[in-house]
Amino acid sequence: MTITIYVPRDSAACSVGADAVASAITREAAASGADVRVVRNGSRGMLWLEPLVEVATEAGRIGYGPVSASEIPALIEAGLFTGGAHGKRLGLVEELPWMADQQRLCFARVGVTDPVSADDYLAHGGMAGLRRALTMDPAEVVKEVTDSGLRGRGGAGFPAGIKWNTVHNTPGELKFVCCNADEGDSGTFADRMLIEGDPFCLIEGMAIAAYATGASEGYVYLRSEYPDAVATLRQAIEIAYARGWLGQDYLGSGQRFDLFVRVGAGAYICGEETSMLESLEGKRGMVRSKPPIPAITGLFGKPTVVNNVLTLASVPSILAQGAAAYAALGVGRSLGTQVFQLAGNIKHGGVFETAFGMSLATLVNDYGGGTRSGRPVRAVQVGGPLGTYLPASTMDLPLDYEAFAAAQAMLGHGGIVVFDDTVDMASMARFAMEFCAEESCGKCTPCRVGSVRGVETIDRIVAGVEPEANLVLLGDLCELMTDGSLCAMGGLTPNPVLSALRHFPEDFTARHEGTAP
Amino acid sequence: MPIDTSEPSMADRVRSVVDRHRGDRGALLPILHSLQAEFGYVDQAMIPVLAAELNLSRAEVHGVVTFYHDFRAEPAGRTVLKLCRAEACQSVGAEDLVAHAETRLGSKIGSTTADGQVTLEQVFCLGNCALGPAGQVNGRLYGRLDAARLDGILDAEAERA
């Protein structure tokens, strides 16, 4: 009987040697005459265990990790092909606490299936959402998404159903569905892993959005920094066309939906939805002022759904299982699941999909295992480079949009970056301003000039040059950027700066104490 | 030696790239990506050709080319090393790694070594934030980099020359 071995093709797994592990297994299996099929799955999201090798047994999939190519002969000797004992043996992967304690909807298939196998997708519940959607009126599909409580997973948390409803109700011969896959925030990689690990899920979500809103063309705006995701998605789209899941009368919908991948060109600001639309139109990624909102006047002036990858990837399971099942998860107005990404100086980093409401401390300390360096956690930045720095003492916050907002923080897209006690928070605050200066689109003055002045002012504070006056100046500058910027880039940059100052004031003074004139 | 007239001019090659994207909506970015893939960079001399072909002003095309970090004005080194300097990688020593790379290569971030072999660039996030510090070498992602691992990768690239 053929033995099935899984070795991830996810680029993070490959970044620590998964390709070499896969070739070693193929080579050694051939040498020993074993009948082995190596499946390149997505990553389970336990990135500290990558490369994670799994073998299918009668009891289930047994994991070994992290494995290096040089260990393969010894692993085979120890009985890798039958799930034999070895120092790297982890047991049944589904039963590891990290996996067993999650509620995976978006990531249900990621790490389980071959990402570019349409049959695998179908065998694991794929297309059930689109099939059910097609039995309903488009307006009913929109209502289902509204009733689920799904909010935009890109960070702003705007209800997806309201957006879809606007596009649905806006007349137009030509409408678009745009997937914002310009995930440029440090500490976020769930979009990349979803696209590399289960691209059909995104395709299905976009096809449902197209049916619900009457859109005939879709674009995925994907970062050039993710070449593997670009290749995987393009391959999956070709397969989807061949299966009749895209194109004329896709899946018997009676409509046409064409899907294209557009590659960005290294501009952080294009993650902002209106900048992304400008970029898709072949222009500089300059922010547009709103109104008009993209749902009414979007890409090329047409009604456009703009959603993040995980928003669209949540839709197939909502349609397949019903809005009520989704809305039963979560807390308050943060319903369903969020794909949290544990990153930075963390022992057990990766993706953890769970209902809203778990505390940040539980996620970072219990599941994340604390810092990789073994030193105490000092600061955690949640929600990307524009997110607040939280000190270890406030980490009992529950992970939901409102609780974070109440604590002057933002949950954003669920990216969590951990720092140990060696971090210099004044330099992190300076970096936030520097990053804004580097990546500002330049359209509005508070962001373009304010960020440059911000760097200079922090430099003066740290150097001990009139620190009191410069702290007041920095406060004024942040207020101006918050109130006067056209978009979140300039408007939220004060978040990391002011939170660093609020929670870690000692880092802004220590170096010049006693030396100031 | 007679002049080889079978060699198409740069302008002709640019036009043929544009032709491949005629059906694309808002085609300038895909065209620029294709040009950079074919030529290795986007030459100033291509701008008037693109402007004429796409019915845009030269200023518009110039504005787009210079707005995006990806488009180069001149060819890169044989090896392009991108090191991530975003927060997650900073938390595990990205800045020390950048300093090491600059010392080893004898050139600063954003420049190419004197022998034209390696271009060192900074990047903000490669989506490998749980396995940092991260880098990309000619499009291939590497995780958990430290000075020794980076040296090994660069040595292997140099040997391949």
PDB file of C-alpha atoms in Angstrom, chain A residues 100-343:
ATOM      1  CA  ALA A 100      -7.100  20.639  19.358  1.00  0.00           C
ATOM      2  CA  ASP A 101      -7.895  23.881  21.211  1.00  0.00           C
ATOM      3  CA  GLN A 102      -8.534  25.925  18.064  1.00  0.00           C
ATOM      4  CA  GLN A 103     -11.809  26.600  16.279  1.00  0.00           C
ATOM      5  CA  ARG A 104     -10.667  26.559  12.697  1.00  0.00           C
ATOM      6  CA  LEU A 105     -13.067  27.843  10.062  1.00  0.00           C
ATOM      7  CA  CYS A 106     -10.884  29.850   7.687  1.00  0.00           C
ATOM      8  CA  PHE A 107      -7.933  27.606   8.306  1.00  0.00           C
ATOM      9  CA  ALA A 108      -9.886  24.338   8.511  1.00  0.00           C
ATOM     10  CA  ARG A 109      -8.137  22.896   5.445  1.00  0.00           C
ATOM     11  CA  VAL A 110      -4.812  24.716   5.696  1.00  0.00           C
ATOM     12  CA  GLY A 111      -2.087  22.189   6.441  1.00  0.00           C
ATOM     13  CA  VAL A 112      -4.511  19.331   5.868  1.00  0.00           C
ATOM     14  CA  THR A 113      -4.943  19.312   2.099  1.00  0.00           C
ATOM     15  CA  ASP A 114      -2.816  19.647  -0.994  1.00  0.00           C
ATOM     16  CA  PRO A 115      -3.483  23.344  -1.742  1.00  0.00           C
ATOM     17  CA  VAL A 116      -3.680  22.889  -5.513  1.00  0.00           C
ATOM     18  CA  SER A 117      -5.735  19.706  -5.576  1.00  0.00           C
ATOM     19  CA  ALA A 118      -9.326  20.484  -6.542  1.00  0.00           C
ATOM     20  CA  ASP A 119     -10.357  16.958  -5.566  1.00  0.00           C
ATOM     21  CA  ASP A 120      -8.826  17.358  -2.131  1.00  0.00           C
ATOM     22  CA  TYR A 121     -10.713  20.638  -1.787  1.00  0.00           C
ATOM     23  CA  LEU A 122     -14.022  18.980  -2.622  1.00  0.00           C
ATOM     24  CA  ALA A 123     -13.297  16.016  -0.368  1.00  0.00           C
ATOM     25  CA  HIS A 124     -12.821  18.406   2.561  1.00  0.00           C
ATOM     26  CA  GLY A 125     -16.043  20.374   2.179  1.00  0.00           C
ATOM     27  CA  GLY A 126     -14.949  22.787  -0.520  1.00  0.00           C
ATOM     28  CA  MET A 127     -17.609  24.465  -2.716  1.00  0.00           C
ATOM     29  CA  ALA A 128     -20.412  23.638  -0.255  1.00  0.00           C
ATOM     30  CA  GLY A 129     -20.732  27.361   0.508  1.00  0.00           C
ATOM     31  CA  LEU A 130     -20.971  28.446  -3.114  1.00  0.00           C
ATOM     32  CA  ARG A 131     -23.361  25.595  -3.899  1.00  0.00           C
ATOM     33  CA  ARG A 132     -25.706  26.661  -1.107  1.00  0.00           C
ATOM     34  CA  ALA A 133     -25.385  30.333  -2.094  1.00  0.00           C
ATOM     35  CA  LEU A 134     -26.524  29.485  -5.612  1.00  0.00           C
ATOM     36  CA  THR A 135     -29.753  28.001  -4.240  1.00  0.00           C
ATOM     37  CA  MET A 136     -30.549  31.400  -2.716  1.00  0.00           C
ATOM     38  CA  ASP A 137     -31.320  34.838  -4.159  1.00  0.00           C
ATOM     39  CA  PRO A 138     -28.324  37.185  -4.170  1.00  0.00           C
ATOM     40  CA  ALA A 139     -30.091  39.380  -1.601  1.00  0.00           C
ATOM     41  CA  GLU A 140     -30.493  36.357   0.674  1.00  0.00           C
ATOM     42  CA  VAL A 141     -26.784  35.636   0.401  1.00  0.00           C
ATOM     43  CA  VAL A 142     -26.020  39.226   1.423  1.00  0.00           C
ATOM     44  CA  LYS A 143     -28.420  38.841   4.364  1.00  0.00           C
ATOM     45  CA  GLU A 144     -26.716  35.609   5.418  1.00  0.00           C
ATOM     46  CA  VAL A 145     -23.354  37.396   5.550  1.00  0.00           C
ATOM     47  CA  THR A 146     -24.908  40.333   7.425  1.00  0.00           C
ATOM     48  CA  ASP A 147     -26.583  38.003   9.932  1.00  0.00           C
ATOM     49  CA  SER A 148     -23.334  36.164  10.577  1.00  0.00           C
ATOM     50  CA  GLY A 149     -21.869  39.356  12.032  1.00  0.00           C
ATOM     51  CA  LEU A 150     -18.735  38.960   9.921  1.00  0.00           C
ATOM     52  CA  ARG A 151     -16.549  42.061  10.190  1.00  0.00           C
ATOM     53  CA  GLY A 152     -13.691  42.975   7.919  1.00  0.00           C
ATOM     54  CA  ARG A 153     -10.620  41.030   8.946  1.00  0.00           C
ATOM     55  CA  GLY A 154      -8.236  43.541   7.403  1.00  0.00           C
ATOM     56  CA  GLY A 155      -8.163  45.559  10.568  1.00  0.00           C
ATOM     57  CA  ALA A 156     -10.903  48.175  10.481  1.00  0.00           C
ATOM     58  CA  GLY A 157     -13.609  45.666  11.392  1.00  0.00           C
ATOM     59  CA  PHE A 158     -16.371  47.140   9.215  1.00  0.00           C
ATOM     60  CA  PRO A 159     -19.358  44.782   8.848  1.00  0.00           C
ATOM     61  CA  ALA A 160     -18.942  42.881   5.584  1.00  0.00           C
ATOM     62  CA  GLY A 161     -22.676  42.455   4.978  1.00  0.00           C
ATOM     63  CA  ILE A 162     -23.312  46.217   4.966  1.00  0.00           C
ATOM     64  CA  LYS A 163     -20.597  46.704   2.335  1.00  0.00           C
ATOM     65  CA  TRP A 164     -21.985  43.881   0.195  1.00  0.00           C
ATOM     66  CA  ASN A 165     -25.494  45.242   0.547  1.00  0.00           C
ATOM     67  CA  THR A 166     -24.419  48.627  -0.807  1.00  0.00           C
ATOM     68  CA  VAL A 167     -22.790  47.042  -3.839  1.00  0.00           C
ATOM     69  CA  HIS A 168     -25.799  44.769  -4.321  1.00  0.00           C
ATOM     70  CA  ASN A 169     -28.156  47.762  -4.265  1.00  0.00           C
ATOM     71  CA  THR A 170     -26.041  49.994  -6.496  1.00  0.00           C
ATOM     72  CA  PRO A 171     -27.024  49.511 -10.145  1.00  0.00           C
ATOM     73  CA  GLY A 172     -24.220  48.931 -12.630  1.00  0.00           C
ATOM     74  CA  GLU A 173     -23.416  46.878 -15.728  1.00  0.00           C
ATOM     75  CA  LEU A 174     -19.920  46.295 -14.411  1.00  0.00           C
ATOM     76  CA  LYS A 175     -19.084  45.643 -10.767  1.00  0.00           C
ATOM     77  CA  PHE A 176     -15.925  44.332  -9.150  1.00  0.00           C
ATOM     78  CA  VAL A 177     -14.866  42.212  -6.201  1.00  0.00           C
ATOM     79  CA  CYS A 178     -11.382  43.182  -5.012  1.00  0.00           C
ATOM     80  CA  CYS A 179      -9.451  41.170  -2.520  1.00  0.00           C
ATOM     81  CA  ASN A 180      -6.972  43.238  -0.590  1.00  0.00           C
ATOM     82  CA  ALA A 181      -4.082  40.810  -0.190  1.00  0.00           C
ATOM     83  CA  ASP A 182      -1.515  43.529   0.382  1.00  0.00           C
ATOM     84  CA  GLU A 183      -0.754  42.274   3.862  1.00  0.00           C
ATOM     85  CA  GLY A 184       2.143  44.578   4.623  1.00  0.00           C
ATOM     86  CA  ASP A 185       1.986  44.679   8.385  1.00  0.00           C
ATOM     87  CA  SER A 186       4.785  43.169  10.369  1.00  0.00           C
ATOM     88  CA  GLY A 187       3.499  40.261  12.409  1.00  0.00           C
ATOM     89  CA  THR A 188       0.839  39.235   9.935  1.00  0.00           C
ATOM     90  CA  PHE A 189       1.166  36.261   7.671  1.00  0.00           C
ATOM     91  CA  ALA A 190      -2.268  34.629   7.798  1.00  0.00           C
ATOM     92  CA  ASP A 191      -3.259  35.958   4.368  1.00  0.00           C
ATOM     93  CA  ARG A 192      -0.107  34.526   2.853  1.00  0.00           C
ATOM     94  CA  MET A 193      -0.611  31.178   4.588  1.00  0.00           C
ATOM     95  CA  LEU A 194      -4.247  30.963   3.531  1.00  0.00           C
ATOM     96  CA  ILE A 195      -3.393  31.720  -0.089  1.00  0.00           C
ATOM     97  CA  GLU A 196      -0.485  29.296  -0.116  1.00  0.00           C
ATOM     98  CA  GLY A 197      -2.349  26.676   1.916  1.00  0.00           C
ATOM     99  CA  ASP A 198      -5.947  26.813   0.638  1.00  0.00           C
ATOM    100  CA  PRO A 199      -6.270  29.139  -2.356  1.00  0.00           C
ATOM    101  CA  PHE A 200      -9.575  27.629  -3.488  1.00  0.00           C
ATOM    102  CA  CYS A 201     -11.169  28.876  -0.258  1.00  0.00           C
ATOM    103  CA  LEU A 202     -10.398  32.475  -1.265  1.00  0.00           C
ATOM    104  CA  ILE A 203     -11.565  31.810  -4.834  1.00  0.00           C
ATOM    105  CA  GLU A 204     -14.830  30.351  -3.527  1.00  0.00           C
ATOM    106  CA  GLY A 205     -15.348  33.293  -1.166  1.00  0.00           C
ATOM    107  CA  MET A 206     -14.841  35.750  -4.035  1.00  0.00           C
ATOM    108  CA  ALA A 207     -17.195  33.775  -6.276  1.00  0.00           C
ATOM    109  CA  ILE A 208     -19.866  33.968  -3.564  1.00  0.00           C
ATOM    110  CA  ALA A 209     -19.281  37.727  -3.214  1.00  0.00           C
ATOM    111  CA  ALA A 210     -19.604  38.106  -6.994  1.00  0.00           C
ATOM    112  CA  TYR A 211     -22.895  36.207  -7.034  1.00  0.00           C
ATOM    113  CA  ALA A 212     -24.283  38.164  -4.076  1.00  0.00           C
ATOM    114  CA  THR A 213     -23.419  41.572  -5.496  1.00  0.00           C
ATOM    115  CA  GLY A 214     -23.673  41.005  -9.247  1.00  0.00           C
ATOM    116  CA  ALA A 215     -19.965  41.504  -9.897  1.00  0.00           C
ATOM    117  CA  SER A 216     -18.441  39.976 -13.012  1.00  0.00           C
ATOM    118  CA  GLU A 217     -14.737  40.618 -12.440  1.00  0.00           C
ATOM    119  CA  GLY A 218     -12.490  40.063  -9.479  1.00  0.00           C
ATOM    120  CA  TYR A 219      -8.954  41.123  -8.635  1.00  0.00           C
ATOM    121  CA  VAL A 220      -6.644  39.840  -5.954  1.00  0.00           C
ATOM    122  CA  TYR A 221      -4.089  42.539  -5.203  1.00  0.00           C
ATOM    123  CA  LEU A 222      -1.213  40.497  -3.848  1.00  0.00           C
ATOM    124  CA  ARG A 223       2.150  41.652  -2.512  1.00  0.00           C
ATOM    125  CA  SER A 224       5.252  41.219  -4.621  1.00  0.00           C
ATOM    126  CA  GLU A 225       7.023  40.193  -1.405  1.00  0.00           C
ATOM    127  CA  TYR A 226       5.018  36.935  -1.579  1.00  0.00           C
ATOM    128  CA  PRO A 227       6.177  35.271  -4.822  1.00  0.00           C
ATOM    129  CA  ASP A 228       5.121  31.786  -3.669  1.00  0.00           C
ATOM    130  CA  ALA A 229       1.601  32.962  -2.874  1.00  0.00           C
ATOM    131  CA  VAL A 230       1.386  34.611  -6.301  1.00  0.00           C
ATOM    132  CA  ALA A 231       2.410  31.387  -8.042  1.00  0.00           C
ATOM    133  CA  THR A 232       0.083  29.185  -5.972  1.00  0.00           C
ATOM    134  CA  LEU A 233      -2.933  31.437  -6.467  1.00  0.00           C
ATOM    135  CA  ARG A 234      -2.349  31.723 -10.220  1.00  0.00           C
ATOM    136  CA  GLN A 235      -2.126  27.946 -10.463  1.00  0.00           C
ATOM    137  CA  ALA A 236      -5.297  27.502  -8.408  1.00  0.00           C
ATOM    138  CA  ILE A 237      -7.194  30.010 -10.569  1.00  0.00           C
ATOM    139  CA  GLU A 238      -6.249  28.067 -13.709  1.00  0.00           C
ATOM    140  CA  ILE A 239      -7.514  24.874 -12.101  1.00  0.00           C
ATOM    141  CA  ALA A 240     -10.710  26.614 -10.964  1.00  0.00           C
ATOM    142  CA  TYR A 241     -11.388  27.713 -14.548  1.00  0.00           C
ATOM    143  CA  ALA A 242     -10.807  24.168 -15.779  1.00  0.00           C
ATOM    144  CA  ARG A 243     -13.316  22.911 -13.189  1.00  0.00           C
ATOM    145  CA  GLY A 244     -15.921  25.500 -14.163  1.00  0.00           C
ATOM    146  CA  TRP A 245     -15.661  27.278 -10.804  1.00  0.00           C
ATOM    147  CA  LEU A 246     -14.814  30.530 -12.602  1.00  0.00           C
ATOM    148  CA  GLY A 247     -15.707  32.044 -15.965  1.00  0.00           C
ATOM    149  CA  GLN A 248     -18.981  31.891 -17.877  1.00  0.00           C
ATOM    150  CA  ASP A 249     -21.829  30.249 -15.928  1.00  0.00           C
ATOM    151  CA  TYR A 250     -19.464  29.343 -13.079  1.00  0.00           C
ATOM    152  CA  LEU A 251     -20.791  26.368 -11.124  1.00  0.00           C
ATOM    153  CA  GLY A 252     -24.099  26.764 -12.953  1.00  0.00           C
ATOM    154  CA  SER A 253     -24.721  30.241 -11.525  1.00  0.00           C
ATOM    155  CA  GLY A 254     -25.924  31.606 -14.846  1.00  0.00           C
ATOM    156  CA  GLN A 255     -23.400  34.442 -14.445  1.00  0.00           C
ATOM    157  CA  ARG A 256     -19.848  35.155 -15.467  1.00  0.00           C
ATOM    158  CA  PHE A 257     -17.047  35.781 -12.997  1.00  0.00           C
ATOM    159  CA  ASP A 258     -13.436  36.248 -14.067  1.00  0.00           C
ATOM    160  CA  LEU A 259     -10.654  36.409 -11.529  1.00  0.00           C
ATOM    161  CA  PHE A 260      -7.227  38.009 -11.944  1.00  0.00           C
ATOM    162  CA  VAL A 261      -4.128  38.268  -9.770  1.00  0.00           C
ATOM    163  CA  ARG A 262      -2.436  41.665  -9.681  1.00  0.00           C
ATOM    164  CA  VAL A 263       0.979  41.953  -8.110  1.00  0.00           C
ATOM    165  CA  GLY A 264       1.813  45.032  -6.071  1.00  0.00           C
ATOM    166  CA  ALA A 265       5.172  46.728  -6.334  1.00  0.00           C
ATOM    167  CA  GLY A 266       6.425  47.243  -2.830  1.00  0.00           C
ATOM    168  CA  ALA A 267       4.315  50.072  -1.425  1.00  0.00           C
ATOM    169  CA  TYR A 268       2.904  49.614   2.082  1.00  0.00           C
ATOM    170  CA  ILE A 269       0.257  52.275   1.527  1.00  0.00           C
ATOM    171  CA  CYS A 270      -1.413  50.133  -1.140  1.00  0.00           C
ATOM    172  CA  GLY A 271      -2.843  48.060   1.713  1.00  0.00           C
ATOM    173  CA  GLU A 272      -5.172  51.024   2.296  1.00  0.00           C
ATOM    174  CA  GLU A 273      -8.241  50.224   0.231  1.00  0.00           C
ATOM    175  CA  THR A 274      -8.438  53.380  -1.886  1.00  0.00           C
ATOM    176  CA  SER A 275      -4.665  53.359  -2.531  1.00  0.00           C
ATOM    177  CA  MET A 276      -5.038  49.764  -3.619  1.00  0.00           C
ATOM    178  CA  LEU A 277      -7.757  50.759  -6.082  1.00  0.00           C
ATOM    179  CA  GLU A 278      -5.537  53.501  -7.534  1.00  0.00           C
ATOM    180  CA  SER A 279      -2.719  50.993  -7.878  1.00  0.00           C
ATOM    181  CA  LEU A 280      -5.038  48.471  -9.575  1.00  0.00           C
ATOM    182  CA  GLU A 281      -5.901  51.235 -12.031  1.00  0.00           C
ATOM    183  CA  GLY A 282      -2.215  51.516 -12.911  1.00  0.00           C
ATOM    184  CA  LYS A 283      -1.563  54.707 -10.996  1.00  0.00           C
ATOM    185  CA  ARG A 284       0.506  55.774  -8.035  1.00  0.00           C
ATOM    186  CA  GLY A 285      -1.029  54.367  -4.865  1.00  0.00           C
ATOM    187  CA  MET A 286      -2.327  57.673  -3.573  1.00  0.00           C
ATOM    188  CA  VAL A 287      -5.125  57.620  -1.015  1.00  0.00           C
ATOM    189  CA  ARG A 288      -8.531  58.823  -2.234  1.00  0.00           C
ATOM    190  CA  SER A 289     -10.703  60.917   0.007  1.00  0.00           C
ATOM    191  CA  LYS A 290     -13.975  59.286   1.024  1.00  0.00           C
ATOM    192  CA  PRO A 291     -16.819  59.759   0.173  1.00  0.00           C
ATOM    193  CA  PRO A 292     -17.499  58.432  -2.349  1.00  0.00           C
ATOM    194  CA  ILE A 293     -17.084  54.999  -0.790  1.00  0.00           C
ATOM    195  CA  PRO A 294     -15.680  52.206  -2.985  1.00  0.00           C
ATOM    196  CA  ALA A 295     -18.917  50.223  -2.646  1.00  0.00           C
ATOM    197  CA  ILE A 296     -20.537  52.908  -4.826  1.00  0.00           C
ATOM    198  CA  THR A 297     -17.597  54.407  -6.747  1.00  0.00           C
ATOM    199  CA  GLY A 298     -14.728  51.973  -6.541  1.00  0.00           C
ATOM    200  CA  LEU A 299     -12.397  50.421  -9.090  1.00  0.00           C
ATOM    201  CA  PHE A 300     -12.559  52.398 -12.357  1.00  0.00           C
ATOM    202  CA  GLY A 301     -15.468  54.292 -10.785  1.00  0.00           C
ATOM    203  CA  LYS A 302     -17.661  51.172 -10.596  1.00  0.00           C
ATOM    204  CA  PRO A 303     -19.375  49.614  -7.542  1.00  0.00           C
ATOM    205  CA  THR A 304     -16.747  47.482  -5.838  1.00  0.00           C
ATOM    206  CA  VAL A 305     -16.578  45.083  -2.927  1.00  0.00           C
ATOM    207  CA  VAL A 306     -13.196  45.489  -1.234  1.00  0.00           C
ATOM    208  CA  ASN A 307     -12.484  42.852   1.392  1.00  0.00           C
ATOM    209  CA  ASN A 308      -9.440  41.369   3.013  1.00  0.00           C
ATOM    210  CA  VAL A 309      -8.323  37.771   2.307  1.00  0.00           C
ATOM    211  CA  LEU A 310      -9.591  36.367   5.590  1.00  0.00           C
ATOM    212  CA  THR A 311     -12.934  38.163   5.293  1.00  0.00           C
ATOM    213  CA  LEU A 312     -13.551  36.517   1.927  1.00  0.00           C
ATOM    214  CA  ALA A 313     -12.131  33.195   3.132  1.00  0.00           C
ATOM    215  CA  SER A 314     -14.626  33.231   6.031  1.00  0.00           C
ATOM    216  CA  VAL A 315     -17.563  33.419   3.644  1.00  0.00           C
ATOM    217  CA  PRO A 316     -17.587  29.806   2.325  1.00  0.00           C
ATOM    218  CA  SER A 317     -17.983  28.339   5.813  1.00  0.00           C
ATOM    219  CA  ILE A 318     -20.631  30.947   6.745  1.00  0.00           C
ATOM    220  CA  LEU A 319     -22.674  29.962   3.697  1.00  0.00           C
ATOM    221  CA  ALA A 320     -22.025  26.250   4.156  1.00  0.00           C
ATOM    222  CA  GLN A 321     -22.915  26.138   7.859  1.00  0.00           C
ATOM    223  CA  GLY A 322     -25.315  29.060   8.110  1.00  0.00           C
ATOM    224  CA  ALA A 323     -25.062  32.507   9.674  1.00  0.00           C
ATOM    225  CA  ALA A 324     -26.296  31.336  13.065  1.00  0.00           C
ATOM    226  CA  ALA A 325     -23.512  28.813  13.510  1.00  0.00           C
ATOM    227  CA  TYR A 326     -20.935  31.522  12.818  1.00  0.00           C
ATOM    228  CA  ALA A 327     -22.606  34.138  15.019  1.00  0.00           C
ATOM    229  CA  ALA A 328     -22.735  31.651  17.896  1.00  0.00           C
ATOM    230  CA  LEU A 329     -18.961  32.023  18.199  1.00  0.00           C
ATOM    231  CA  GLY A 330     -17.264  35.057  19.712  1.00  0.00           C
ATOM    232  CA  VAL A 331     -18.307  37.789  22.129  1.00  0.00           C
ATOM    233  CA  GLY A 332     -20.367  41.001  21.950  1.00  0.00           C
ATOM    234  CA  ARG A 333     -20.077  42.464  18.481  1.00  0.00           C
ATOM    235  CA  SER A 334     -16.908  40.490  17.695  1.00  0.00           C
ATOM    236  CA  LEU A 335     -18.461  37.369  16.244  1.00  0.00           C
ATOM    237  CA  GLY A 336     -17.000  34.289  14.678  1.00  0.00           C
ATOM    238  CA  THR A 337     -13.331  33.423  14.776  1.00  0.00           C
ATOM    239  CA  GLN A 338     -10.163  35.423  14.266  1.00  0.00           C
ATOM    240  CA  VAL A 339      -6.918  34.049  12.932  1.00  0.00           C
ATOM    241  CA  PHE A 340      -4.384  35.311  15.449  1.00  0.00           C
ATOM    242  CA  GLN A 341      -0.785  35.412  14.369  1.00  0.00           C
ATOM    243  CA  LEU A 342       1.856  35.004  17.051  1.00  0.00           C
ATOM    244  CA  ALA A 343       5.104  36.540  15.899  1.00  0.00           C
TER     245      ALA A 343
END
